[in-house]
Structure formats: C-alpha cells, structure tokens
Short mmCIF file of C-alpha atoms and ligand atoms in Angstrom, two decimals:
data_model
loop_
_atom_site.label_atom_id
_atom_site.label_comp_id
_atom_site.label_asym_id
_atom_site.label_seq_id
_atom_site.Cartn_x
_atom_site.Cartn_y
_atom_site.Cartn_z
CA MET A 228 89.75 129.45 97.98
CA SER A 229 88.93 127.64 101.15
CA GLN A 230 91.63 126.92 103.66
CA ARG A 231 94.22 124.37 102.57
CA ILE A 232 95.45 121.81 105.04
CA ILE A 233 98.71 120.17 104.05
CA LEU A 234 99.67 116.80 105.48
CA THR A 235 102.35 114.25 104.72
CA GLY A 236 104.11 111.40 106.47
CA ILE A 237 107.40 109.57 106.17
CA THR A 238 107.68 105.89 106.95
CA THR A 239 110.35 105.35 109.58
CA THR A 240 112.30 102.43 108.21
CA GLY A 241 115.56 103.93 106.99
CA THR A 242 118.15 106.68 107.23
CA PRO A 243 117.15 109.85 105.35
CA HIS A 244 119.13 110.37 102.16
CA LEU A 245 119.73 113.22 99.73
CA GLY A 246 116.77 112.10 97.63
CA ASN A 247 114.36 112.36 100.60
CA TYR A 248 115.68 115.84 101.24
CA ALA A 249 115.47 117.14 97.68
CA GLY A 250 112.18 115.43 96.85
CA ALA A 251 110.17 115.57 100.05
CA ILE A 252 111.50 117.03 103.28
CA GLY A 253 113.02 120.20 101.80
CA PRO A 254 109.91 121.17 99.79
CA ALA A 255 107.63 120.33 102.74
CA ILE A 256 109.57 122.59 105.08
CA GLU A 257 109.41 125.36 102.51
CA MET A 258 105.66 124.90 102.20
CA SER A 259 105.29 125.16 105.96
CA GLN A 260 106.91 128.59 105.88
CA GLN A 261 104.04 129.82 103.74
CA ASN A 262 101.13 127.89 105.17
CA ASP A 263 99.88 127.85 108.74
CA ASN A 264 98.17 124.49 108.47
CA CYS A 265 100.87 121.91 107.92
CA PHE A 266 100.89 118.48 109.50
CA PHE A 267 104.04 116.38 109.17
CA PHE A 268 104.43 113.07 110.89
CA LEU A 269 106.56 110.00 111.35
CA ALA A 270 104.55 107.08 109.98
CA ASP A 271 105.88 104.60 112.50
CA TYR A 272 102.86 102.30 112.42
CA HIS A 273 103.41 102.04 108.67
CA ALA A 274 107.02 101.14 109.37
CA LEU A 275 105.92 97.95 111.15
CA ILE A 276 104.50 96.66 107.87
CA LYS A 277 107.94 96.57 106.27
CA CYS A 278 110.25 96.19 109.21
CA GLN A 279 110.14 93.88 112.17
CA GLU A 280 113.43 94.88 113.69
CA PRO A 281 112.68 97.06 116.74
CA GLU A 282 116.22 98.48 116.84
CA ARG A 283 115.93 99.74 113.30
CA ILE A 284 112.55 101.32 113.97
CA ILE A 285 113.92 103.09 117.05
CA GLN A 286 116.96 104.34 115.17
CA SER A 287 115.00 105.47 112.13
CA ARG A 288 112.42 107.34 114.18
CA GLN A 289 115.19 109.30 115.88
CA GLU A 290 117.05 109.97 112.66
CA ILE A 291 114.02 111.16 110.76
CA ALA A 292 112.77 113.36 113.60
CA ALA A 293 116.23 114.90 114.01
CA THR A 294 116.44 115.45 110.24
CA TRP A 295 113.27 117.55 110.03
CA LEU A 296 114.36 119.62 113.00
CA ALA A 297 117.94 120.02 111.79
CA LEU A 298 116.67 121.24 108.42
CA GLY A 299 114.80 123.99 110.16
CA LEU A 300 111.19 122.86 110.55
CA ASP A 301 109.45 125.36 112.83
CA THR A 302 107.45 123.13 115.16
CA GLU A 303 105.68 126.11 116.69
CA LYS A 304 104.09 126.73 113.33
CA ALA A 305 103.73 123.26 111.81
CA THR A 306 102.32 120.30 113.73
CA PHE A 307 105.01 117.62 113.88
CA TYR A 308 104.20 114.30 115.54
CA ARG A 309 104.53 110.55 115.57
CA GLN A 310 101.60 108.56 114.24
CA SER A 311 101.84 106.14 117.17
CA ASP A 312 101.39 108.97 119.68
CA ILE A 313 97.90 109.64 118.32
CA PRO A 314 95.66 106.71 119.34
CA GLU A 315 92.70 108.30 117.54
CA ILE A 316 94.34 107.47 114.21
CA THR A 317 94.13 103.73 114.76
CA GLN A 318 90.61 104.11 116.16
CA LEU A 319 89.62 105.90 113.00
CA MET A 320 91.31 103.20 110.99
CA TRP A 321 88.81 100.68 112.34
CA LEU A 322 85.82 102.89 111.55
CA LEU A 323 87.16 103.23 108.02
CA THR A 324 88.01 99.54 107.72
CA CYS A 325 84.34 98.76 108.26
CA VAL A 326 83.27 100.86 105.27
CA THR A 327 86.14 99.94 102.96
CA ALA A 328 85.40 97.46 100.19
CA LYS A 329 87.80 94.53 100.21
CA GLY A 330 87.76 94.76 96.43
CA LEU A 331 89.22 98.25 96.62
CA MET A 332 92.14 96.96 98.68
CA ASN A 333 92.63 94.08 96.25
CA ARG A 334 93.53 96.69 93.66
CA ALA A 335 96.31 98.38 95.68
CA HIS A 336 99.57 98.35 93.69
CA ALA A 337 101.78 97.29 96.59
CA TYR A 338 99.54 94.36 97.48
CA LYS A 339 99.09 93.34 93.85
CA ALA A 340 102.84 93.44 93.26
CA ALA A 341 103.36 91.09 96.22
CA VAL A 342 100.71 88.69 94.91
CA ASP A 343 102.16 88.81 91.39
CA ALA A 344 105.64 88.08 92.70
CA ASN A 345 104.31 85.03 94.56
CA THR A 346 102.35 83.75 91.59
CA SER A 347 105.24 84.07 89.19
CA ASN A 348 107.41 82.15 91.68
CA ASP A 349 104.78 79.39 91.82
CA GLU A 350 104.13 80.18 95.46
CA ASP A 351 100.85 80.51 97.29
CA ALA A 352 99.42 83.89 96.23
CA ASP A 353 99.29 85.18 99.82
CA LYS A 354 102.70 83.97 100.94
CA GLY A 355 104.34 86.46 103.29
CA ILE A 356 101.51 88.97 102.91
CA THR A 357 100.29 90.32 106.23
CA MET A 358 97.01 92.05 106.99
CA GLY A 359 99.18 95.08 107.66
CA LEU A 360 100.30 95.19 104.04
CA PHE A 361 96.77 94.53 102.82
CA SER A 362 95.26 97.25 105.01
CA TYR A 363 98.08 99.74 104.46
CA PRO A 364 95.87 102.13 102.43
CA VAL A 365 93.21 102.21 105.18
CA LEU A 366 95.78 103.29 107.77
CA MET A 367 97.01 105.92 105.36
CA ALA A 368 93.43 107.10 104.78
CA ALA A 369 93.03 107.45 108.56
CA ASP A 370 96.23 109.56 108.72
CA ILE A 371 94.86 111.90 106.08
CA LEU A 372 91.18 112.06 107.01
CA MET A 373 91.86 112.48 110.72
CA PHE A 374 93.08 116.00 109.99
CA ASN A 375 90.80 116.68 107.03
CA ALA A 376 93.85 117.33 104.91
CA THR A 377 93.13 118.92 101.53
CA ASP A 378 96.62 118.61 100.03
CA VAL A 379 98.82 115.57 100.43
CA PRO A 380 102.31 116.00 98.95
CA VAL A 381 103.54 112.53 97.98
CA GLY A 382 105.64 110.71 95.43
CA ARG A 383 103.96 109.21 92.36
CA ASP A 384 103.89 105.76 93.93
CA GLN A 385 101.50 107.08 96.58
CA ILE A 386 98.87 108.69 94.33
CA GLN A 387 96.72 105.59 94.35
CA HIS A 388 96.68 105.56 98.14
CA VAL A 389 95.42 109.14 98.29
CA GLU A 390 92.73 108.27 95.75
CA MET A 391 91.71 105.35 97.93
CA ALA A 392 91.47 107.74 100.88
CA ARG A 393 89.04 109.82 98.81
CA ASP A 394 86.94 106.75 97.99
CA ILE A 395 86.83 105.69 101.61
CA ALA A 396 85.95 109.22 102.75
CA GLN A 397 83.14 109.40 100.23
CA ARG A 398 81.70 106.10 101.39
CA PHE A 399 81.84 107.19 105.04
CA ASN A 400 80.26 110.56 104.24
CA TYR A 401 77.51 108.86 102.26
CA LEU A 402 76.67 106.55 105.16
CA TYR A 403 77.12 108.88 108.10
CA GLY A 404 77.02 112.49 106.87
CA GLU A 405 79.64 114.94 105.69
CA HIS A 406 82.51 114.42 108.10
CA PHE A 407 85.48 114.28 105.80
CA VAL A 408 87.01 116.58 103.24
CA LEU A 409 88.17 114.79 100.09
CA PRO A 410 91.97 114.99 99.91
CA GLU A 411 94.07 115.51 96.80
CA ALA A 412 97.53 114.14 96.09
CA LYS A 413 99.96 116.94 95.29
CA ILE A 414 102.79 115.96 93.04
CA ALA A 415 105.16 118.87 92.70
CA ASP A 416 106.61 118.69 89.17
CA ASN A 417 109.24 121.27 89.96
CA VAL A 418 110.55 119.07 92.74
CA ALA A 419 113.73 117.24 91.98
CA LEU A 420 113.66 113.50 91.41
CA LEU A 421 117.18 112.92 92.53
CA PRO A 422 119.23 110.24 90.79
CA GLY A 423 121.29 107.87 92.91
CA THR A 424 124.97 107.02 92.65
CA ASP A 425 124.24 104.64 89.75
CA GLY A 426 122.06 107.09 87.80
CA ARG A 427 118.74 105.40 88.62
CA LYS A 428 116.28 107.16 90.95
CA MET A 429 117.82 107.48 94.41
CA SER A 430 116.04 104.88 96.48
CA LYS A 431 116.71 102.60 99.41
CA SER A 432 115.56 99.66 97.35
CA TYR A 433 118.28 100.25 94.72
CA ASN A 434 121.00 100.62 97.31
CA ASN A 435 122.26 103.75 95.55
CA THR A 436 121.57 106.37 98.20
CA ILE A 437 123.78 108.98 99.81
CA PRO A 438 122.75 109.45 103.45
CA LEU A 439 121.91 113.07 104.13
CA PHE A 440 124.15 113.68 107.10
CA LEU A 441 127.26 111.69 106.32
CA PRO A 442 130.36 113.23 107.88
CA GLU A 443 132.03 115.57 105.41
CA LYS A 444 134.79 113.15 104.40
CA GLN A 445 132.38 110.32 103.73
CA LEU A 446 130.06 112.61 101.82
CA ARG A 447 132.99 113.51 99.60
CA LYS A 448 133.85 109.86 99.08
CA ALA A 449 130.25 108.97 98.25
CA ILE A 450 130.12 111.73 95.64
CA MET A 451 133.46 110.68 94.16
CA ARG A 452 132.00 107.20 93.66
CA ILE A 453 129.10 108.38 91.49
CA VAL A 454 129.17 106.55 88.19
CA THR A 455 130.11 108.58 85.07
CA ASP A 456 130.88 107.63 81.49
CA SER A 457 134.37 107.57 80.01
CA THR A 458 134.36 111.00 78.36
CA GLU A 459 137.83 112.52 78.81
CA PRO A 460 138.67 115.86 80.40
CA GLY A 461 138.47 118.56 77.72
CA GLU A 462 135.82 116.71 75.71
CA PRO A 463 132.43 118.48 75.69
CA LYS A 464 129.81 116.71 77.82
CA ASP A 465 126.03 116.70 77.73
CA PRO A 466 124.66 117.94 81.06
CA ASP A 467 121.26 116.42 80.32
CA GLN A 468 122.81 112.95 80.19
CA SER A 469 124.77 113.42 83.37
CA THR A 470 123.90 112.16 86.84
CA LEU A 471 126.28 114.69 88.37
CA TYR A 472 124.52 117.58 86.68
CA GLU A 473 121.09 116.25 87.55
CA MET A 474 122.12 116.12 91.19
CA TYR A 475 123.70 119.54 91.04
CA LYS A 476 120.53 120.98 89.55
CA ALA A 477 118.50 119.84 92.54
CA PHE A 478 120.54 122.04 94.85
CA ALA A 479 121.71 124.97 92.72
CA THR A 480 120.15 128.21 91.49
CA GLU A 481 119.33 128.75 87.83
CA ALA A 482 122.32 131.04 87.38
CA GLU A 483 124.66 128.42 88.87
CA CYS A 484 123.17 125.79 86.58
CA ALA A 485 123.77 127.99 83.52
CA GLN A 486 127.38 128.38 84.55
CA ILE A 487 127.85 124.65 84.96
CA ARG A 488 126.22 123.94 81.60
CA GLN A 489 128.84 126.20 80.10
CA ALA A 490 131.58 124.27 81.92
CA TYR A 491 130.18 121.01 80.49
CA ALA A 492 130.33 122.48 76.99
CA GLU A 493 133.94 123.40 77.66
CA GLY A 494 134.76 119.88 78.76
CA ILE A 495 134.98 120.04 82.54
CA ALA A 496 136.61 116.83 83.86
CA TRP A 497 134.36 114.44 85.80
CA GLY A 498 136.66 114.66 88.81
CA GLU A 499 136.36 118.41 88.84
CA MET A 500 132.58 118.29 88.49
CA LYS A 501 132.42 115.89 91.41
CA GLN A 502 134.34 118.39 93.48
CA VAL A 503 131.92 121.16 92.44
CA LEU A 504 128.96 118.99 93.40
CA PHE A 505 130.53 118.04 96.70
CA GLU A 506 131.17 121.67 97.59
CA LYS A 507 127.63 122.66 96.71
CA VAL A 508 125.99 119.89 98.75
CA ASN A 509 128.41 120.24 101.62
CA ALA A 510 127.87 123.99 101.89
CA LEU A 511 124.16 123.41 102.07
CA LEU A 512 124.37 120.67 104.65
CA SER A 513 127.21 121.60 106.93
CA GLU A 514 125.13 123.70 109.29
CA PRO A 515 122.17 121.32 109.45
CA ARG A 516 124.66 118.47 109.90
CA GLU A 517 126.01 120.04 113.05
CA LYS A 518 122.52 120.61 114.32
CA TYR A 519 121.62 117.02 113.44
CA ASN A 520 124.53 115.63 115.39
CA GLU A 521 123.53 117.72 118.39
CA LEU A 522 119.95 116.49 118.18
CA MET A 523 121.01 112.85 117.83
CA ALA A 524 123.09 113.28 120.98
CA ASN A 525 120.09 114.72 122.76
CA PRO A 526 117.18 112.30 122.28
CA GLN A 527 115.22 113.66 125.25
CA TYR A 528 115.06 117.07 123.63
CA VAL A 529 113.68 115.59 120.42
CA GLU A 530 111.27 113.42 122.40
CA ASN A 531 109.84 116.50 124.13
CA ILE A 532 109.26 118.24 120.83
CA LEU A 533 107.45 115.20 119.49
CA LEU A 534 105.30 114.95 122.61
CA GLN A 535 104.38 118.63 122.28
CA GLY A 536 103.47 117.96 118.67
CA ALA A 537 101.27 115.06 119.71
CA GLU A 538 99.52 117.23 122.25
CA LYS A 539 98.84 119.85 119.60
CA ALA A 540 97.54 117.20 117.21
CA ARG A 541 95.33 115.60 119.83
CA ALA A 542 93.60 118.89 120.58
CA HIS A 543 91.97 118.18 117.23
CA THR A 544 91.86 114.38 117.07
CA VAL A 545 90.27 113.72 120.48
CA PRO A 546 87.09 115.75 119.87
CA PHE A 547 86.95 114.67 116.21
CA ILE A 548 87.02 110.96 116.98
CA ALA A 549 84.29 111.53 119.60
CA ASP A 550 82.08 113.05 116.88
CA LEU A 551 82.85 110.23 114.50
CA LYS A 552 82.08 107.54 117.06
CA LYS A 553 78.80 109.22 117.79
CA ALA A 554 78.04 109.39 114.09
CA VAL A 555 78.43 105.63 113.67
CA GLY A 556 76.37 104.89 116.80
CA LEU A 557 79.04 104.25 119.41
N1 LIG B 63 102.86 105.69 102.64
C1 LIG B 63 103.69 106.86 102.61
C2 LIG B 63 105.06 106.49 101.99
O1 LIG B 63 105.50 105.38 102.15
C3 LIG B 63 103.91 107.41 103.99
C4 LIG B 63 102.61 107.84 104.56
C5 LIG B 63 101.90 107.21 105.53
C6 LIG B 63 101.86 108.98 104.17
N2 LIG B 63 100.76 107.88 105.79
C7 LIG B 63 100.69 108.97 104.98
C8 LIG B 63 102.07 109.98 103.22
C9 LIG B 63 99.73 109.96 104.84
C10 LIG B 63 101.09 110.99 103.09
C11 LIG B 63 99.93 110.96 103.89
O2 LIG B 63 105.67 107.32 101.38
#
C-alpha cells in the first residue's frame, strides 16, 4: 500500500471535554505512535465562523494545544500546528474556491440546516449566514489537500466535508493536472461515542459535557451528577442501558468491563458505580492534568512548540503552493 498521510483538525471554540478525548484526541495520538506521517492542527480560522469573541478564541487555542501536549503527543514525530500560522492554506483556499461549484456548497449540511431553520422561522433564508459558513467546506478542503492527506479521521458529521474535498480535488486535477491525492474520511467504529451527563452524545451543543481537565474534586462532582434511573441498590441493572457503563467502557479494558458487567448483574448501587467510574477516569487523567496545568501556566513554551510545528509544516506548504500557483498560471 502506498504511504498513508493522516490529518485532522479541531476547531478552537471550546474547552476540550471527555468526549473529545475518547472520540478524537486519544485515538489520534495513538495513531501517531504508529504512523510517521501525522498532521494535527488547531482549526482556528474555522473557529471564526462560529465564534466572534476574541477572548474565547485565545483561551480555546491555548487549552486545546495544551491538551494534545499534556496527553502525550510527540511533536517531534507528528506535525502539530495552527491553521492560521500557515498562510499557504488560505492561499490554496482561493485557488480551490475558483473551481468549486456553488451548487456543491449549497448542498452542505451545515449551510442547509441554517437555511432550513430560517425558512421555518419565516425569516429571510440567508439571515445570519456568513460567507465563512457557506465556504466552510472549501477551507476544510484546503486544510486536507495542502498536505495531500489520504486518511482524515473525523466524526460522522464531517464525512460530507471530506467528500466535498474529494470533489474539489478532482475538479482541480482535471483542470490543472494531477496535483492532489483524493482523501478518505476515516470513521473509527471501535472509537467510543461518549455519552454526556444526560445520556445523549457528549457535545458542547447539548451542554452535557465534562471538561477533560477539571480539578479532581470537580471531576468527582460532575460524575456524581450523571443522570441514572431509579433502580435500587441490590437490584440487577442492565449495563447496556446505562450511561455510567457506556462511559466506563470508553476508558476500561475488556477484562475490567467484564468485571463491571458482573457487578451490574449483582446489583451494584449507582452511587458505587459512579465512584468506580470516577476512580477510573481520574487515574487516567491525573498525570496529564498536572502536565496540562503546567502547560497552561507556561504559554510561551506552548507557543514555541506551535511555531516549530508551523515551520515543519511550511517546509512542505511553501514549495507546494508555488507549484500550484504556477499550475494555474500565476
Ligand atoms: N470541521 C472540523 C470539525 O469541526 C474541523 C476541521 C477543520 C477538520 N479542518 C479539518 C477536520 C480538516 C479534518 C480535516 O470537526
């Protein structure tokens, strides 16, 4: 098989939570231990589409960068950078914009959802919709194609965007020659979709998240607040209907899971199970948490790592954009 290039980005609008860790950051770091060509980046230009509060962008960029590092990303091996430190990405975005059919963008789920919401509220169809939101998939295509990524690990909601990147790449290749590899979305089915404190998928938009690096006491409190049903201690419980078990499963080994399933059958009390879950998660996070706090107190250190990452990335992007500009006649 030809060389795989793995690339993924995280939009810097919020504080990383347990779901981001279990579903995205953790698996990505693991992948980077086995593959020499990993590109991970902070999608801070994408953040501007959703968030126009500079303070929040600044904070989120720091938190997300510190999170990857605290969880053990080896930045000597993987290339770790901020999108906005790579000017060639936005240059490429324009080249791609000029070959992207408007009709393709009209079909983007995020844009369509915004239009639908307006229409059903009897508002103008385009109310509150910026060109940033409309062009979001072109920027994402530039992120991916700039590094000729083959594998793009993303959540299901992003599959369409990766497919659009393929379409755009094909159009560019057809017009100007074979410059881009066609990327594939990689949805890991063995990766945990973590439930939130209310049992629905853990997501910022549901307000049911547990921030990854809460201080120990607050982490405990957050876990104690997870919603359960009213089954009494001693009554057998179904692990497959239990948010606590589903969360536990995301962090535990198979043997540990088997043991807990047995405890459910024997009627473990919800309070006790919460304690078990807390101990599991806390054991996993206590070292990274310390590291995270150190990194957050040392922004210059993190900044230097990001700038080194940008330099590494630009060793590729600067000559590549020169070729692409030449190809289009600039
Ligand atoms: N749009 C992605 C998200 O919100 C983040 C992202 C931006 C991304 N550019 C990317 C993911 C390129 C993978 C590849 O989750």
